[in-house]
XYZ file of C-alpha atoms in Angstrom:
725
model
C 32.982 13.923 7.685
C 32.568 16.810 5.195
C 34.062 20.214 5.734
C 32.682 24.128 5.029
C 34.872 23.543 2.043
C 33.347 20.799 0.572
C 31.135 21.527 -2.639
C 28.021 21.190 -1.358
C 28.214 24.348 0.514
C 27.532 26.343 -2.542
C 24.132 25.718 -2.024
C 24.035 26.696 1.371
C 22.487 30.157 0.970
C 23.097 31.795 4.397
C 26.903 32.979 5.515
C 27.212 29.959 8.099
C 25.376 26.591 9.233
C 24.825 25.914 12.664
C 27.286 23.352 14.026
C 24.404 20.751 14.155
C 23.259 21.719 10.580
C 27.036 21.193 9.671
C 27.578 17.566 10.567
C 23.878 16.676 9.367
C 25.243 17.924 6.104
C 28.237 16.114 6.154
C 26.355 12.931 7.069
C 23.758 13.017 4.329
C 26.205 13.726 1.857
C 28.488 10.230 2.783
C 25.312 8.400 3.453
C 24.204 9.861 -0.275
C 27.740 8.784 -2.028
C 26.714 5.390 -0.623
C 23.443 5.207 -1.756
C 21.934 4.606 1.884
C 18.727 5.880 2.898
C 18.502 8.734 5.938
C 16.146 8.819 9.264
C 16.853 11.920 10.620
C 14.696 13.548 13.528
C 15.453 17.302 14.362
C 13.372 19.652 16.660
C 11.990 22.922 15.532
C 15.160 25.551 15.061
C 17.097 22.356 13.657
C 17.377 23.441 10.069
C 16.266 20.109 8.933
C 15.265 21.137 5.571
C 18.568 23.195 4.239
C 20.690 20.161 5.988
C 18.736 17.798 4.063
C 18.479 19.326 0.671
C 21.846 21.311 0.473
C 24.132 17.801 -0.032
C 21.157 16.388 -2.075
C 21.479 19.022 -4.625
C 25.633 18.683 -4.750
C 25.113 15.358 -4.871
C 22.709 15.415 -7.421
C 24.460 17.685 -9.569
C 27.504 15.526 -9.271
C 26.072 12.701 -10.793
C 22.966 13.703 -12.741
C 20.296 12.825 -10.726
C 17.254 14.779 -9.556
C 16.090 15.818 -5.853
C 12.434 15.734 -5.082
C 11.431 16.919 -2.043
C 7.594 16.152 -0.686
C 5.472 16.946 1.918
C 1.683 16.471 3.022
C 1.510 19.803 4.316
C 0.980 22.949 2.730
C 2.610 25.223 5.017
C 6.169 23.105 4.348
C 5.275 23.573 0.623
C 5.374 27.477 1.072
C 8.559 26.582 2.903
C 10.468 24.324 0.631
C 9.722 27.393 -1.587
C 11.482 30.112 0.289
C 14.321 27.673 0.609
C 14.476 26.717 -2.698
C 14.547 30.724 -4.028
C 17.044 31.096 -1.281
C 19.571 28.728 -2.578
C 18.605 29.908 -6.318
C 19.461 33.078 -5.638
C 23.360 31.901 -4.806
C 23.522 28.966 -6.839
C 21.362 28.500 -9.964
C 18.709 26.009 -10.015
C 16.104 24.637 -12.400
C 13.329 23.924 -9.964
C 9.887 23.608 -10.314
C 6.762 23.071 -7.958
C 4.142 20.693 -8.733
C 0.791 20.484 -7.697
C -1.976 18.188 -9.409
C -4.200 18.520 -12.299
C -7.335 19.583 -10.130
C -6.020 22.210 -9.195
C -4.587 23.791 -12.125
C -6.927 22.873 -14.960
C -8.851 25.981 -16.646
C -11.415 23.827 -17.959
C -12.067 21.839 -14.907
C -12.370 18.249 -16.525
C -10.821 15.181 -14.841
C -8.083 13.078 -16.034
C -9.314 10.999 -18.240
C -11.302 13.686 -20.050
C -7.945 15.677 -20.097
C -6.229 13.062 -21.726
C -8.807 12.274 -24.466
C -9.063 16.055 -24.953
C -5.107 16.234 -25.538
C -5.295 13.273 -27.611
C -7.521 15.087 -30.449
C -5.966 18.443 -29.831
C -2.806 16.839 -31.105
C -4.497 15.308 -33.928
C -5.703 18.442 -35.075
C -2.574 20.354 -34.693
C -0.503 17.354 -36.457
C -3.266 17.585 -39.139
C -3.036 21.573 -39.444
C 0.937 20.977 -39.903
C 0.556 18.551 -43.055
C -2.277 20.845 -44.786
C 0.616 23.406 -44.105
C 3.377 21.710 -45.504
C 0.936 20.327 -48.507
C -0.099 23.904 -49.050
C 3.597 25.074 -49.743
C 4.261 21.859 -52.220
C 1.042 22.697 -53.836
C 2.262 26.312 -54.579
C 5.531 25.474 -55.296
C 4.296 22.680 -58.034
C 1.879 25.380 -59.511
C 4.527 27.587 -59.989
C 6.317 24.822 -61.589
C 3.772 23.878 -63.835
C 2.735 26.957 -65.240
C 6.211 27.606 -65.928
C 5.699 24.606 -68.600
C 6.268 21.398 -66.209
C 3.871 18.947 -67.176
C 5.083 16.210 -64.741
C 4.740 18.969 -61.661
C 1.218 19.653 -62.709
C 0.152 15.885 -62.491
C 2.191 15.635 -58.856
C 0.007 19.281 -57.833
C -3.325 17.458 -58.512
C -2.368 14.516 -56.732
C -1.309 17.086 -54.100
C -4.667 18.768 -54.255
C -6.468 15.699 -53.606
C -4.832 14.964 -49.902
C -4.976 18.421 -49.290
C -9.050 17.995 -49.815
C -8.745 14.556 -47.748
C -6.844 16.400 -44.770
C -9.088 19.788 -45.122
C -12.483 17.558 -44.738
C -10.166 15.938 -41.709
C -9.492 18.948 -39.957
C -13.253 20.305 -40.632
C -14.573 17.065 -39.131
C -12.148 17.478 -35.954
C -13.314 20.852 -35.688
C -16.848 20.822 -35.719
C -17.682 17.082 -34.330
C -14.833 16.149 -31.829
C -13.273 17.844 -28.745
C -10.493 19.840 -27.811
C -8.787 22.018 -25.669
C -8.386 25.604 -26.517
C -5.394 25.987 -23.739
C -3.537 23.055 -24.834
C -4.350 23.821 -28.636
C -1.660 27.097 -28.100
C 0.371 25.223 -25.908
C 1.192 23.318 -29.288
C 1.187 25.759 -31.720
C 2.528 29.335 -30.172
C 6.187 29.881 -29.271
C 6.462 28.892 -25.090
C 10.342 29.568 -24.767
C 9.001 33.118 -23.224
C 7.324 31.116 -20.405
C 10.541 28.680 -19.855
C 12.389 31.631 -19.402
C 9.797 33.214 -17.078
C 9.517 29.828 -15.118
C 13.557 29.290 -14.601
C 14.302 32.798 -13.676
C 12.918 32.236 -10.156
C 11.293 29.295 -8.144
C 7.833 29.842 -9.247
C 4.758 28.693 -7.094
C 1.903 26.105 -9.252
C -0.678 29.541 -8.463
C 1.811 31.555 -10.101
C 2.172 29.466 -13.230
C -1.743 28.828 -13.480
C -2.340 32.919 -13.171
C 0.793 33.284 -16.109
C -0.787 30.696 -18.293
C -4.261 32.041 -17.796
C -3.487 35.243 -19.104
C -2.002 33.775 -22.240
C -4.283 31.584 -22.762
C -2.345 28.470 -22.202
C -2.303 25.174 -20.284
C -0.312 25.731 -17.653
C -0.323 22.267 -15.912
C 0.904 20.673 -19.504
C 3.646 23.548 -19.796
C 4.773 22.659 -15.916
C 5.061 18.713 -17.180
C 7.391 19.451 -20.104
C 9.505 21.694 -17.915
C 10.485 19.075 -15.514
C 12.606 17.031 -17.908
C 15.927 16.656 -16.220
C 15.384 19.882 -13.419
C 17.436 19.551 -10.354
C 14.652 20.286 -7.881
C 11.204 19.021 -7.759
C 8.892 20.243 -5.348
C 5.635 17.897 -4.802
C 3.018 16.404 -2.487
C 3.221 12.893 -0.720
C 0.890 11.443 -3.278
C 3.171 11.812 -6.549
C 5.674 9.320 -5.156
C 3.395 7.228 -2.770
C 0.984 6.567 -5.403
C 2.576 3.522 -7.832
C 0.908 4.808 -10.768
C 1.329 8.273 -10.267
C 4.957 7.981 -9.692
C 5.722 5.815 -12.906
C 4.366 8.856 -14.797
C 5.780 11.476 -12.495
C 9.697 10.050 -12.866
C 8.838 10.170 -16.713
C 8.025 13.469 -16.918
C 10.927 14.170 -14.959
C 12.716 12.051 -17.379
C 14.721 10.261 -14.593
C 14.755 6.737 -13.825
C 14.075 6.012 -9.777
C 17.776 5.244 -9.656
C 18.150 8.540 -10.659
C 15.867 10.373 -7.977
C 16.825 11.449 -4.636
C 13.957 11.933 -2.360
C 13.819 13.822 0.869
C 10.278 13.105 2.739
C 9.222 16.113 4.882
C 7.338 15.283 8.515
C 7.793 11.901 7.697
C 5.870 10.080 10.779
C 3.490 10.736 8.372
C 4.531 8.479 5.771
C 2.952 5.259 7.064
C -0.271 6.150 7.370
C -0.072 8.197 3.889
C 1.145 5.264 1.957
C -1.472 3.141 4.042
C -3.987 5.671 2.639
C -3.020 5.650 -1.282
C -2.969 1.565 -1.133
C -6.513 1.370 0.153
C -9.326 0.296 -3.049
C -13.025 1.035 -2.549
C -15.899 -0.366 -4.648
C -19.451 1.152 -3.374
C -22.810 0.048 -4.598
C -23.805 2.779 -6.666
C -20.633 1.906 -8.903
C -21.895 -1.872 -8.911
C -25.042 -0.940 -10.024
C -24.031 1.828 -12.974
C -21.916 -1.421 -14.203
C -24.692 -3.474 -14.400
C -26.858 -1.224 -15.957
C -23.904 -0.583 -18.425
C -23.922 -4.374 -19.236
C -27.773 -4.656 -19.574
C -27.162 -2.009 -23.233
C -24.514 -4.130 -24.270
C -24.700 -7.348 -26.683
C -21.483 -8.850 -26.067
C -21.739 -12.450 -25.775
C -19.151 -11.838 -22.881
C -21.942 -9.416 -21.019
C -23.820 -12.207 -19.351
C -20.782 -13.646 -17.661
C -19.556 -10.005 -16.317
C -23.644 -9.446 -15.531
C -23.744 -12.555 -13.615
C -20.513 -12.453 -10.943
C -20.982 -8.079 -10.713
C -24.812 -8.971 -9.308
C -23.264 -11.568 -7.156
C -21.149 -9.535 -5.450
C -23.488 -6.778 -5.176
C -25.874 -8.631 -3.672
C -23.303 -10.409 -1.570
C -22.485 -6.449 -0.371
C -26.110 -5.657 0.450
C -26.470 -9.048 2.679
C -23.270 -8.034 4.207
C -24.432 -4.729 5.354
C -28.128 -5.753 6.176
C -27.597 -8.827 8.564
C -25.190 -6.621 10.651
C -28.100 -3.966 11.378
C -29.443 -4.605 14.741
C -33.151 -2.566 15.397
C -32.964 0.735 14.736
C -29.444 0.619 13.229
C -30.590 1.555 9.726
C -32.408 4.770 10.500
C -29.468 5.838 12.204
C -27.110 5.665 9.506
C -25.966 9.159 8.373
C -23.900 10.939 5.535
C -20.544 9.762 6.832
C -19.145 6.326 6.131
C -19.376 4.077 9.407
C -17.605 0.680 8.971
C -19.381 -2.797 9.938
C -17.772 -5.723 11.355
C -17.279 -8.587 8.503
C -14.178 -9.821 9.270
C -13.757 -13.581 10.978
C -10.890 -15.261 12.919
C -11.723 -18.609 11.379
C -13.059 -18.146 8.236
C -13.441 -15.794 5.370
C -15.318 -12.790 5.903
C -19.211 -12.516 5.419
C -19.170 -10.446 2.453
C -16.729 -13.115 0.386
C -19.059 -16.120 2.305
C -21.552 -14.173 0.737
C -20.608 -14.125 -2.731
C -19.077 -17.714 -2.500
C -22.690 -18.902 -1.716
C -24.943 -16.889 -3.717
C -22.593 -17.724 -6.973
C -23.701 -20.210 -9.635
C -22.251 -20.429 -12.888
C -19.422 -21.906 -14.355
C -16.789 -20.150 -12.146
C -16.325 -16.884 -11.361
C -12.953 -16.553 -12.178
C -13.561 -17.434 -15.737
C -16.547 -15.054 -15.332
C -14.516 -12.419 -14.107
C -11.772 -12.857 -16.884
C -14.501 -12.091 -19.026
C -15.948 -8.923 -17.597
C -12.447 -7.488 -17.301
C -11.562 -7.859 -20.932
C -15.224 -6.337 -21.867
C -14.525 -3.741 -19.463
C -10.899 -2.671 -21.589
C -12.912 -3.065 -24.407
C -15.792 -0.736 -23.559
C -13.114 1.664 -22.016
C -11.603 1.873 -25.376
C -14.400 2.238 -26.839
C -15.586 5.557 -24.530
C -12.135 6.753 -25.296
C -12.231 6.926 -28.830
C -16.120 8.114 -28.892
C -14.901 11.212 -26.693
C -12.033 11.980 -28.945
C -14.376 12.181 -32.373
C -16.839 14.176 -30.364
C -19.763 11.616 -30.156
C -19.242 12.113 -26.246
C -19.219 15.691 -24.301
C -17.583 13.927 -21.703
C -14.740 10.889 -21.233
C -17.232 8.222 -19.992
C -15.631 5.838 -16.962
C -16.311 1.982 -17.582
C -18.056 1.092 -14.719
C -17.501 -2.689 -15.588
C -13.595 -2.373 -15.903
C -13.444 -0.938 -12.375
C -15.990 -3.219 -10.501
C -14.553 -6.431 -11.906
C -10.816 -5.151 -11.266
C -11.889 -4.444 -7.939
C -13.635 -8.104 -6.924
C -11.008 -9.547 -8.841
C -8.506 -8.133 -6.533
C -11.225 -9.056 -3.318
C -10.945 -12.820 -4.027
C -7.686 -12.963 -4.786
C -6.416 -11.331 -1.378
C -5.308 -13.419 1.122
C -4.869 -12.983 5.070
C -1.077 -12.718 4.379
C -1.103 -9.534 1.952
C -2.272 -7.248 4.977
C -4.895 -6.607 2.933
C -7.929 -5.885 5.718
C -11.565 -6.350 4.350
C -14.092 -3.537 5.124
C -17.502 -3.114 4.451
C -19.119 0.368 5.267
C -22.431 2.057 4.915
C -23.672 5.767 4.507
C -27.063 7.620 3.628
C -27.061 9.482 0.012
C -28.745 12.610 1.563
C -30.585 13.553 -2.068
C -32.159 10.064 -1.946
C -32.296 9.109 1.841
C -31.055 5.707 0.077
C -28.668 3.488 2.611
C -25.815 2.151 0.341
C -22.855 -0.076 1.229
C -18.995 -0.104 -0.123
C -16.637 -2.950 -0.161
C -12.933 -1.529 0.503
C -9.458 -3.364 0.956
C -7.389 -1.658 3.998
C -3.521 -2.087 3.450
C -2.676 -2.631 7.063
C 1.199 -2.844 6.734
C 2.603 0.422 4.502
C 6.253 -1.235 4.586
C 4.001 -3.221 1.381
C 3.653 -0.024 -0.357
C 7.096 1.697 0.460
C 9.628 -1.141 0.608
C 9.805 -1.135 -3.355
C 10.191 2.886 -3.582
C 12.767 2.805 -1.322
C 14.636 0.174 -2.903
C 14.213 1.826 -6.279
C 15.091 5.080 -5.322
C 19.143 6.371 -5.438
C 18.079 7.409 -1.800
C 15.817 8.635 0.713
C 16.070 11.554 3.437
C 12.950 11.300 5.759
C 12.845 13.920 8.384
C 10.477 15.107 11.067
C 10.944 16.347 14.462
C 9.079 13.038 16.066
C 10.753 10.145 13.530
C 12.008 8.531 16.811
C 12.227 5.347 17.602
C 14.346 5.016 14.580
C 13.600 0.997 14.665
C 10.237 1.113 14.364
C 10.483 3.709 11.524
C 12.502 0.871 9.617
C 10.512 -1.322 10.132
C 6.914 -0.042 9.320
C 8.233 1.643 5.954
C 10.652 -0.613 5.058
C 14.057 1.332 4.722
C 17.156 -1.106 4.916
C 19.651 -0.081 7.137
C 19.552 3.513 7.344
C 21.874 6.047 8.649
C 19.886 7.507 11.336
C 21.051 10.779 13.491
C 18.758 13.244 15.872
C 19.208 16.326 16.757
C 17.180 17.778 19.969
C 15.701 21.180 20.798
C 18.231 23.700 19.790
C 16.519 26.596 21.369
C 17.713 27.736 25.228
C 16.016 25.684 27.756
C 15.776 27.905 30.543
C 12.958 29.718 27.937
C 10.785 26.731 28.122
C 9.069 24.418 30.708
C 7.651 21.194 30.014
C 4.983 19.958 33.036
C 3.997 16.775 33.500
C 0.549 17.325 35.645
C -0.639 14.603 38.208
C -3.950 15.013 37.133
C -6.666 12.226 36.669
C -5.638 9.815 34.041
C -8.108 10.353 31.219
C -9.265 6.596 30.498
C -11.810 6.240 27.907
C -14.080 4.883 31.113
C -13.634 7.899 33.124
C -13.796 10.692 30.954
C -17.633 10.754 31.661
C -16.595 10.777 35.585
C -18.321 14.806 36.306
C -15.302 14.778 39.168
C -12.922 13.945 36.620
C -13.955 16.727 34.156
C -14.510 19.271 36.820
C -10.801 18.765 37.801
C -9.664 18.744 34.414
C -11.536 22.003 33.819
C -10.349 23.467 37.072
C -6.489 22.728 35.981
C -7.364 24.018 32.741
C -8.863 27.626 34.275
C -5.531 27.786 36.051
C -3.442 27.564 32.868
C -5.472 30.064 30.816
C -5.343 32.755 33.762
C -1.376 32.174 34.220
C -0.713 32.408 30.774
C 0.184 35.642 29.516
C -1.275 35.441 25.770
C -2.852 32.716 23.875
C -3.545 28.913 24.939
C -3.336 25.688 22.589
C -5.691 22.742 23.954
C -5.131 19.750 22.336
C -7.776 16.704 23.337
C -8.373 13.432 22.280
C -11.136 13.729 20.192
C -13.603 16.869 18.912
C -16.270 16.227 21.446
C -13.935 16.371 24.294
C -12.540 19.474 22.997
C -15.787 20.998 22.979
C -16.106 19.826 26.506
C -13.703 21.615 27.946
C -14.740 24.753 25.667
C -17.727 24.573 27.372
C -16.976 23.863 30.775
C -14.031 26.169 31.279
C -15.328 29.752 33.110
C -12.102 32.152 31.754
C -11.652 35.924 30.801
C -9.797 34.943 28.038
C -11.502 34.540 24.336
C -12.623 31.071 23.342
C -12.280 29.112 20.416
C -13.388 25.987 19.204
C -12.391 24.064 16.396
C -15.045 21.770 14.918
C -14.568 19.302 12.256
C -15.737 19.951 8.386
C -14.727 24.112 9.672
C -11.954 26.024 7.768
C -9.185 25.802 10.680
C -7.229 28.394 8.404
C -9.421 30.909 9.472
C -9.760 29.979 12.868
C -6.412 30.174 13.034
C -6.177 33.537 11.864
C -8.774 34.761 14.242
C -7.280 33.309 17.038
C -3.530 34.403 16.278
C -4.921 37.759 15.738
C -5.710 38.579 19.244
C -3.184 38.078 22.390
C -5.729 36.703 24.921
C -7.237 33.500 23.517
C -7.946 29.734 24.212
C -8.515 27.370 21.376
C -9.869 24.118 22.131
C -8.882 21.210 19.359
C -8.380 17.676 18.394
C -4.713 16.233 18.599
C -5.785 14.331 15.436
C -7.205 17.256 13.767
C -5.115 19.348 11.408
C -3.949 22.074 13.848
C -1.570 20.035 15.865
C 1.288 19.505 13.394
C 2.749 21.731 10.385
C 1.678 24.754 11.759
C 3.990 27.428 13.896
C 2.240 29.443 16.641
C 5.395 32.065 16.876
C 6.345 34.637 19.323
C 2.668 36.064 20.871
C 0.152 33.418 18.192
C 1.102 31.145 21.363
C 2.504 31.004 25.031
C 1.094 27.914 26.230
C -0.054 24.303 24.711
C -1.592 21.751 26.890
C -2.655 18.004 25.817
C -5.099 16.859 27.730
C -5.006 13.482 28.384
C -2.831 10.615 26.368
C -5.070 10.796 23.417
C -5.447 7.680 21.835
C -6.996 7.093 18.421
C -9.890 5.315 17.821
C -9.654 2.092 18.647
C -11.995 0.540 15.584
C -11.902 -2.894 13.573
C -9.228 -1.375 11.423
C -7.223 -0.208 14.232
C -7.558 -3.938 15.570
C -6.434 -5.635 11.939
C -3.628 -2.812 12.316
C -2.068 -4.263 15.566
C -2.853 -7.690 14.520
C -0.956 -7.230 11.306
C 2.221 -5.665 13.442
C 1.980 -8.221 15.782
C 2.359 -11.126 12.870
C 4.734 -9.257 11.477
C 7.267 -8.082 14.109
C 5.420 -10.084 17.235
C 8.519 -12.487 17.369
C 11.146 -9.652 18.035
C 8.913 -7.540 20.621
C 6.109 -8.087 23.084
C 2.752 -5.895 22.299
C 4.363 -4.995 19.085
C 1.237 -4.402 17.548
C -0.093 -1.784 20.148
C 3.259 -0.149 20.477
C 3.879 0.148 16.499
C 0.024 0.824 15.576
C -1.272 3.095 18.865
C 1.058 4.273 21.596
C 4.047 5.554 19.138
C 1.709 7.418 16.504
C -0.049 8.967 19.731
C 3.421 10.036 21.145
C 4.274 11.301 18.100
C 1.277 13.319 17.728
C 1.720 14.806 21.175
C 5.253 15.510 20.652
C 4.201 17.440 17.453
C 1.497 19.175 19.519
C 4.376 19.985 22.064
C 6.529 21.653 19.352
C 3.650 24.269 18.240
C 5.236 26.477 20.733
C 9.202 27.689 21.141
C 9.815 28.081 17.721
C 12.712 30.584 17.673
C 15.952 31.278 20.177
C 13.863 34.542 21.477
C 10.557 32.403 21.756
C 9.524 31.295 25.166
C 6.372 29.024 26.531
C 5.011 26.208 28.317
C 4.073 22.732 27.390
C 1.865 21.030 29.568
C 0.858 17.117 29.615
C -2.356 16.671 31.885
C -2.900 13.181 32.764
C -0.479 11.570 35.503
C 0.561 9.102 32.392
C 3.152 11.369 31.835
C 4.568 11.705 35.094
C 7.753 9.761 36.337
C 5.674 8.168 39.479
C 3.142 6.143 36.667
C 6.404 4.161 35.426
C 6.361 3.029 38.543
C 2.789 2.660 39.915
C 1.065 2.172 36.900
C 3.490 0.552 34.548
C 1.457 -0.888 31.987
C -0.595 2.578 31.001
C 2.316 4.802 31.628
C 3.717 6.922 28.186
C 6.621 8.918 29.210
C 9.264 5.966 28.366
C 8.076 6.056 24.835
C 9.669 9.873 24.752
C 13.417 10.645 23.717
C 15.234 10.697 26.585
C 16.287 14.265 26.427
C 12.734 14.885 26.481
C 11.567 13.206 29.225
C 14.851 14.975 30.951
C 12.992 18.332 30.743
C 9.339 16.748 32.238
C 8.803 18.213 35.509
C 6.339 16.198 37.373
C 3.670 18.549 39.452
C 0.441 18.615 40.797
C -2.616 20.549 39.490
C -2.691 22.591 42.599
C 0.997 23.610 42.203
C 0.928 24.003 38.626
C -0.344 28.207 38.549
C 2.616 28.740 41.052
C 5.248 26.975 38.662
C 3.585 28.865 35.591
C 3.491 32.256 37.586
C 7.331 32.142 38.513
C 8.382 30.547 34.628
C 6.437 33.837 32.847
C 7.736 36.194 35.687
C 11.366 35.217 34.552
C 10.708 35.686 31.289
C 9.207 39.183 32.326
C 6.104 38.476 30.007
C 3.417 39.934 31.796
C 2.562 43.487 30.503
C 0.960 44.494 33.978
C 0.559 43.047 37.383
C 0.764 39.405 37.058
C -2.527 37.173 38.386
C -2.829 36.390 42.098
C -2.521 32.748 42.545
C-alpha cells in the first residue's frame, strides 16, 4: 500500500486526503503499476475524481503516458476543469479540455467540408511559401546577373518562368477554390503566444473559442495541435467509444493506446453509451438520394449499384408497409417508431423481402461494384470541393448506402446486432418514410477491444455495483474492485421504503392506486422543509402526479424536449417547490441539489424502462452470453440492475456534503424487506448494496409524515412551527 510519502501526493491539491481517499489512491496506483483496470464505486463525498486522477497522473509522469478523463455529463466536465486547475496550481500540468468540432467551428461546416477546406488552405500556403522562396532566389540571381554573370541571368529566366506558374496556381486557388481564413492564419502567423496562454492555466473549449475568435484563428485546429504529448486530456465519451474517432484522437495526442490511461466518470453509463455509438442506421431518404446519384452516372458499375440499392429500398418500404394495421399509418408522427421485423425461426422481414425481391448476377458481386463506385465518387467530390467546383463538400450517398447494406446482409445472429426498422413522418412533406438500423445488444463488443488496447482504465461511479455484472457487460478483464459507501454522517439522512402500492404497469391506471400515491406525495411535500424532487417511471406519470397532488408548494413539471437547465434554475431559486420528472430524464444524475436546493427526494414505483423489442433483444443476448452462469441473466443485466442504478443515482441527488441533511423515499412496497418474503420474484431491495439496504427503514404510508416530522425537527429544519400531522 502506498503512503502519504509516495510521489503521487504531489498531484493532490489539498492539505490532506480523507482516509478512504488515501487508501483508494494507493490501490489505484498499484493497479496501474500492474497495468490492471479498476472498477471504483464511491458515494458522493468520496472524492472519486481526485482519488483516480492523482495516481493516474503520477504513473503517467513516471512512464511517459497521458491520462484521458472522460464523461458524458456536462456538469462533471466543469468539475474536472476545476480539479485540474487545483492540481496545476500545485504541480504544473499541460492539460487540454477537448470538445467536438461542431461546437468550436467559426464558420459552421461539417467535418468533411472542414477537411477539404484545410487541404486547399494548406495547398495555398505551400504555394505562397514556394513563391516567397523563388522571389528571394530571383532577386539574388538578378543581382548576380547585373554584376555580369551570364549564368545567373540564364538561371533567373528559369526561376521567373517557374514563379509565373506558381503565381497562376495561387490565383486559381484564391479565385476558384474554397479556403478557410481562420485556418490560413493558423498556418501563417506566429501562434506561440496562443500555446503559452493555453498552458498557463486549464482552459475550457469556450475559452479557446473566444480567444481564437478575437485573433481570427481556428481554435479547434490549434487545440488539436496542442494535444501532442500533454499530461491530461478532458473529453467526452465519444472520443474513446467511437472506434474511428478514437484512432484519430490518440493520433492527435501522439500516443499509442498502450500509452493511455483512461478514467471513465459516471461509468455506469458506459454500457448504454457504447451501444449508442455502435448503432448504425440508413434512412429511406439516403437510399433515394443514392438512386438519384447513380441515375446521373454513366459508369458501367452504376447499373449494378442501382439494382442492389433499389432492391433494398423497396424491401425496406415493403417491411414497414406490411406492418401497418388499419389506421396505423395515419398515427405515425415526427418521432421514430420501431416496428417488429425480427423472427425467431428465420431471417428478419427486411432481409427476407430483399432476398425475395432481388434479381441479378448476385448481390454480393453487385454490392462490391457499388462500394468501388461509391469510393471513386467520394474521392471525386472531395477533389471538386477542394478546387472550388462545389460550394460545399458533397456526401456520397451511394457509398453510405452500399456500406450499410453490405453490413446488414453480412451480420448474423451471433454478432449481437439486432435488426430494426423504424418509421416517422416528415412534417414538411407529410410523407411517412423508413429507416433500417443495426442495434448492438452487447456493449462488450465495442468496449473489450478498447480496454485491451489501453494501458489501463479506471471506471468510477457512485453506482457501479454489482461489479461482476459491470465486468461482464463491458469486458473488463480481471479488474481491481473497490467500493466506498456514503461518507457523510448517517444521522443526517433517512431512507424510507414505503409499503405503498406496488406500481406494476397493469395497476398504474387504477384510480384507487393513483389516489393513494397522490395523497402520500402530498404528505411528503407538506412535511419537507424546503424543495422536494419527485422521480416517476416516465414523463407521463410525472405529469399525472403533478396534476393530481394538491399542495401549497410551487409545482414544476419536467417535460420531454424542454430545457432542463432552465427548469432546474427556476426550481432551486425558491425553497418551497416540488419538481416532478422522469427517472429516465436528464435530472436524475450528474446534477447536484446542494443544501436548500432539495431536501427530500422521492422515487415513485420501480421505474423499469419501456420494455420494447430492443430491450427484449438485449435480454435475449445477455441470456445467451451469460445465461449458463446465472438464471434470468437477461432480465437482471438488462433491466433490473440498470433500473436500480438509476434509482440509486436519483437518491444521491440530496445530502451532498457533511453539513447537508435530507430524506430519500422509495414509494413502492417492492423496496421493503417484507417484499423479499411476500413477493420474492418482484422484490428489488436485494439488488441494492448491503450498506444501503441496512439504512432503509420500512414504513407504512400513513406513518411516513410522522417519521419525516421527527427527523426534520431533529435537524432543526423548520423555520417556524412545524406542520401539524
